[in-house]
Structures are given as C-alpha cells and as structure tokens.
C-alpha positions as a printed NumPy array, in Angstrom:
array([[-10.737,  97.862, 118.641],
       [-12.858,  94.768, 119.966],
       [-12.741,  91.298, 119.54 ],
       [-16.276,  89.942, 118.078],
       [-16.467,  86.032, 118.717],
       [-19.146,  83.343, 118.366],
       [-19.16 ,  79.89 , 119.424],
       [-21.753,  77.381, 117.797],
       [-21.76 ,  73.753, 117.823],
       [-18.038,  72.913, 116.652],
       [-17.405,  76.461, 115.243],
       [-15.305,  78.831, 117.   ],
       [-14.274,  82.044, 115.213],
       [-12.799,  85.427, 116.634],
       [-12.195,  88.684, 114.463],
       [-11.525,  92.221, 115.262],
       [-14.233,  94.75 , 114.774],
       [-13.918,  98.688, 114.598],
       [-17.65 ,  99.52 , 114.531],
       [-21.02 ,  97.803, 115.526],
       [-24.48 ,  99.498, 114.92 ],
       [-27.282,  97.433, 117.176],
       [-30.755,  97.833, 118.121],
       [-32.183,  97.521, 121.615],
       [-34.753,  95.312, 122.254],
       [-36.875,  94.023, 125.249],
       [-37.831,  90.566, 125.596],
       [-39.185,  88.655, 128.515],
       [-38.582,  91.818, 130.702],
       [-34.782,  91.811, 129.589],
       [-32.984,  94.019, 127.042],
       [-30.748,  92.777, 124.557],
       [-29.063,  94.081, 121.497],
       [-29.832,  92.954, 117.981],
       [-27.282,  93.195, 115.199],
       [-27.642,  96.012, 112.421],
       [-24.206,  96.634, 110.953],
       [-21.008,  95.288, 111.822],
       [-17.38 ,  96.268, 110.268],
       [-14.781,  93.213, 110.779],
       [-11.132,  92.743, 110.077],
       [ -9.026,  89.403, 110.07 ],
       [ -7.676,  86.745, 108.071],
       [ -9.961,  85.788, 105.061],
       [-11.126,  82.396, 106.511],
       [-12.247,  83.904, 109.663],
       [-14.182,  86.738, 108.041],
       [-15.448,  84.553, 105.433],
       [-16.933,  82.299, 108.705],
       [-18.573,  85.634, 110.235],
       [-20.318,  86.258, 106.886],
       [-21.539,  82.472, 106.713],
       [-22.801,  82.494, 110.317],
       [-24.621,  85.936, 109.853],
       [-25.94 ,  84.581, 106.389],
       [-27.68 ,  82.001, 108.419],
       [-28.058,  83.843, 111.606],
       [-32.13 ,  83.977, 111.32 ],
       [-32.181,  80.396, 111.582],
       [-29.724,  79.976, 114.595],
       [-31.623,  81.323, 117.388],
       [-28.719,  80.006, 119.98 ],
       [-26.09 ,  81.81 , 118.168],
       [-24.735,  84.925, 119.884],
       [-21.627,  86.954, 119.173],
       [-19.653,  88.052, 122.243],
       [-18.059,  91.712, 122.063],
       [-15.083,  92.253, 124.219],
       [-11.604,  93.971, 124.598],
       [ -9.084,  93.055, 122.224],
       [ -5.713,  93.612, 124.254],
       [ -2.374,  94.511, 122.852],
       [  0.456,  91.809, 123.214],
       [  1.324,  91.412, 127.006],
       [ -1.577,  93.538, 128.045],
       [ -3.955,  92.081, 130.525],
       [ -7.565,  93.486, 130.282],
       [-10.621,  92.601, 132.727],
       [-13.729,  91.171, 131.149],
       [-16.149,  93.995, 132.577],
       [-16.923,  95.535, 129.335],
       [-18.051,  92.698, 127.222],
       [-21.565,  92.311, 126.009],
       [-23.316,  90.063, 123.683],
       [-25.082,  90.597, 120.296],
       [-28.128,  88.509, 118.631],
       [-28.408,  88.115, 114.949],
       [-31.881,  89.013, 113.94 ],
       [-33.317,  88.721, 110.214],
       [-31.627,  88.572, 107.056],
       [-28.064,  90.262, 106.136],
       [-26.003,  91.16 , 103.458],
       [-22.169,  91.093, 103.322],
       [-18.991,  92.266, 101.478],
       [-15.425,  91.866, 102.002],
       [-12.069,  93.584, 100.639],
       [ -8.726,  92.341, 100.869],
       [ -6.431,  95.11 , 102.731],
       [ -3.281,  93.246, 102.03 ],
       [ -1.691,  89.616, 101.659],
       [ -2.892,  88.798, 105.224],
       [ -6.095,  90.75 , 106.154],
       [ -9.552,  91.389, 104.749],
       [-12.11 ,  93.725, 105.916],
       [-15.387,  93.121, 105.777],
       [-19.136,  94.587, 106.334],
       [-22.267,  92.673, 107.41 ],
       [-25.444,  94.878, 107.248],
       [-29.186,  94.201, 107.878],
       [-31.324,  94.037, 104.766],
       [-33.398,  96.807, 106.384],
       [-30.58 ,  99.254, 105.963],
       [-30.496,  98.658, 102.21 ],
       [-34.226,  99.048, 101.556],
       [-37.567,  99.326, 103.431],
       [-39.165,  96.124, 104.535],
       [-42.759,  95.663, 105.98 ],
       [-41.614,  96.149, 109.308],
       [-39.41 ,  99.111, 108.498],
       [-36.251, 100.956, 107.588],
       [-33.1  , 101.763, 109.036],
       [-31.563, 104.97 , 108.217],
       [-27.488, 105.696, 108.23 ],
       [-26.075, 109.261, 108.279],
       [-22.559, 108.794, 108.383],
       [-22.014, 112.566, 108.317],
       [-24.776, 113.142, 110.988],
       [-27.116, 114.701, 108.589],
       [-30.051, 112.718, 109.385],
       [-32.756, 115.187, 108.288],
       [-31.268, 114.706, 104.72 ],
       [-31.57 , 110.839, 104.883],
       [-34.948, 111.238, 106.298],
       [-35.936, 113.274, 103.459],
       [-34.665, 110.944, 100.973],
       [-36.371, 107.914, 102.632],
       [-39.605, 109.55 , 102.718],
       [-39.261, 110.769,  98.945],
       [-38.315, 107.226,  97.8  ],
       [-40.337, 104.695,  99.972],
       [-43.577, 106.531, 100.289],
       [-46.387, 107.997,  98.273],
       [-47.127, 110.999, 100.879],
       [-46.551, 114.055,  98.949],
       [-43.799, 115.915, 100.976],
       [-41.453, 118.965, 100.652],
       [-37.823, 118.92 , 101.923],
       [-38.414, 121.854, 104.123],
       [-41.04 , 119.917, 106.203],
       [-38.429, 117.314, 107.381],
       [-37.677, 118.939, 110.751],
       [-41.402, 118.962, 111.579],
       [-41.744, 115.505, 110.728],
       [-38.554, 114.203, 112.283],
       [-39.658, 115.655, 115.734],
       [-43.308, 114.137, 115.417],
       [-41.999, 110.809, 114.254],
       [-39.404, 111.077, 117.242],
       [-42.001, 112.017, 119.781],
       [-44.338, 109.252, 118.796],
       [-41.664, 106.401, 118.723],
       [-41.933, 106.019, 114.953],
       [-38.288, 107.173, 114.777],
       [-36.089, 105.449, 117.147],
       [-32.196, 105.898, 117.702],
       [-29.697, 102.993, 117.181],
       [-26.643, 102.619, 119.383],
       [-23.567, 103.257, 117.682],
       [-20.18 , 101.198, 119.022],
       [-17.479, 103.078, 117.778],
       [-14.139, 101.322, 119.318],
       [-11.867, 103.585, 117.195],
       [-12.96 , 106.944, 117.352],
       [-13.23 , 107.   , 113.695],
       [-17.113, 107.35 , 113.493],
       [-17.792, 110.185, 115.634],
       [-20.309, 111.648, 113.252],
       [-22.519, 108.583, 112.682],
       [-26.149, 108.399, 113.371],
       [-28.43 , 105.786, 112.967],
       [-32.272, 105.387, 113.484],
       [-35.042, 103.055, 112.719],
       [-38.072, 104.303, 111.048],
       [-41.355, 102.099, 111.351],
       [-44.102, 104.681, 110.256],
       [-46.832, 103.282, 107.978],
       [-48.328, 105.495, 105.208],
       [-51.616, 106.466, 106.979],
       [-49.717, 107.728, 110.032],
       [-47.571, 109.843, 107.803],
       [-50.331, 111.2  , 105.766],
       [-51.843, 112.282, 109.4  ],
       [-48.781, 114.039, 110.425],
       [-48.458, 116.273, 107.142],
       [-52.341, 116.853, 107.056],
       [-52.509, 118.047, 110.607],
       [-49.221, 120.147, 109.733],
       [-50.875, 121.902, 106.971],
       [-54.155, 122.311, 108.598],
       [-52.591, 123.695, 111.755],
       [-50.663, 126.134, 109.781],
       [-47.116, 124.541, 110.713],
       [-46.519, 123.559, 107.238],
       [-47.297, 126.281, 104.861],
       [-47.824, 125.878, 101.041],
       [-47.691, 128.624,  98.54 ],
       [-49.467, 127.952,  95.006],
       [-46.321, 126.593,  93.464],
       [-45.635, 124.218,  96.073],
       [-49.202, 122.97 ,  96.156],
       [-49.12 , 122.109,  92.553],
       [-45.623, 120.304,  93.168],
       [-47.106, 117.903,  95.969],
       [-50.572, 117.211,  94.282]])
C-alpha cells in the first residue's frame, strides 16, 4: 500500500491508498498524471480532508498529490518510487466506516459516472472491457449498434486513439483484473466506423438484425 499526501497552504494530509487510476497527459513537452480514481483509507478527518480537497481541486491548480511508499514500523524505504498526481475536472466521493478508527473512501472523476462533452471513462473490474464498451455505446450514443460488432469497433477505436488505456496503480495486488479506458469518439466518427464495416462486409446484417438497428 502507498501513502497519498498533499500540502496546500496551511493544510497537510496523508492517507493510505491501495488503488489509483490515472490518465497520462503531455503538457509543455512534459508528461504528468491526472487523477481519475482513488481508493483511500485512514481516520475519518483525514479522509474527509481528501474529499474536500478533490472537491475543489479544479480550482486549485497548484495542488498536487504525492504518492510514495508506506513503510511498516521500523522499516526504511528510499523515496525513489514516488510520483505526483494532479486533480483535473470534477470529482464525486463516497465514504464508508470500517470500524471505530478507520474510514474507507473513494473519489472518482465524473467522467466515469456519465458521458461528458470531452469523453467517457470505462471501468471493467472483471477485465471484460468489450462488455462495458457495448453498454456505453448502447446507452450514450444514437448510432445503431449490435453487440457482436463490439470487437470490430474496439480495434478501430484503439487504432485511431479514440480509445486510450489508463494507468492502473494496484498497490496491494487485489485488482489484477481491472482495466480502464478513456473513450472520446464523437457520434459522426462512430457512424462512419459502422457504415464502413457494413459496406466492406466486415459487419454483416441479416434481415432481422437490419430491422433491429433501424
């Protein structure tokens, strides 16, 4: 497990984090990681402080979260594996008390919860991303679509970078199946992929299916 720490003005908070999901972005020829999802655990006041900071994170451009090793008592660990994560956009949070001392919480980008103008983030905790992609297309897009077309669409979106993998930081080994991707394709591009697939014969429609997608 790691520590997740932030310092901002007169605020200093450090909590444990077993899982982070981030997206890598390039800015001024430098790569940095933006926070998409975090699972945290600590005493209630510290977890609530993280919630509050992420709630206002989009307004605090100078805030960064340092992620580093959480040594056991008496253990010394070098700081060579630390890295920094920046909040970006809006987040939702939820906490749950584990016992009299500790509270577990999650913070998640709103793009995970619903489609935004700049995209949608897909989480597949069981590794079945194709299923999640089909659900997303069916729910958020008007493009006629059949579930068996999902593998074709996945390859097209990945190739043209409309679908990009996010970074999973699993610090406990409990989330080995989790995969997450950012989907940013628009309606027109999606229509074009389906039209091309049907015209080239990659996607086949029988009479009944043609009625279903009309």
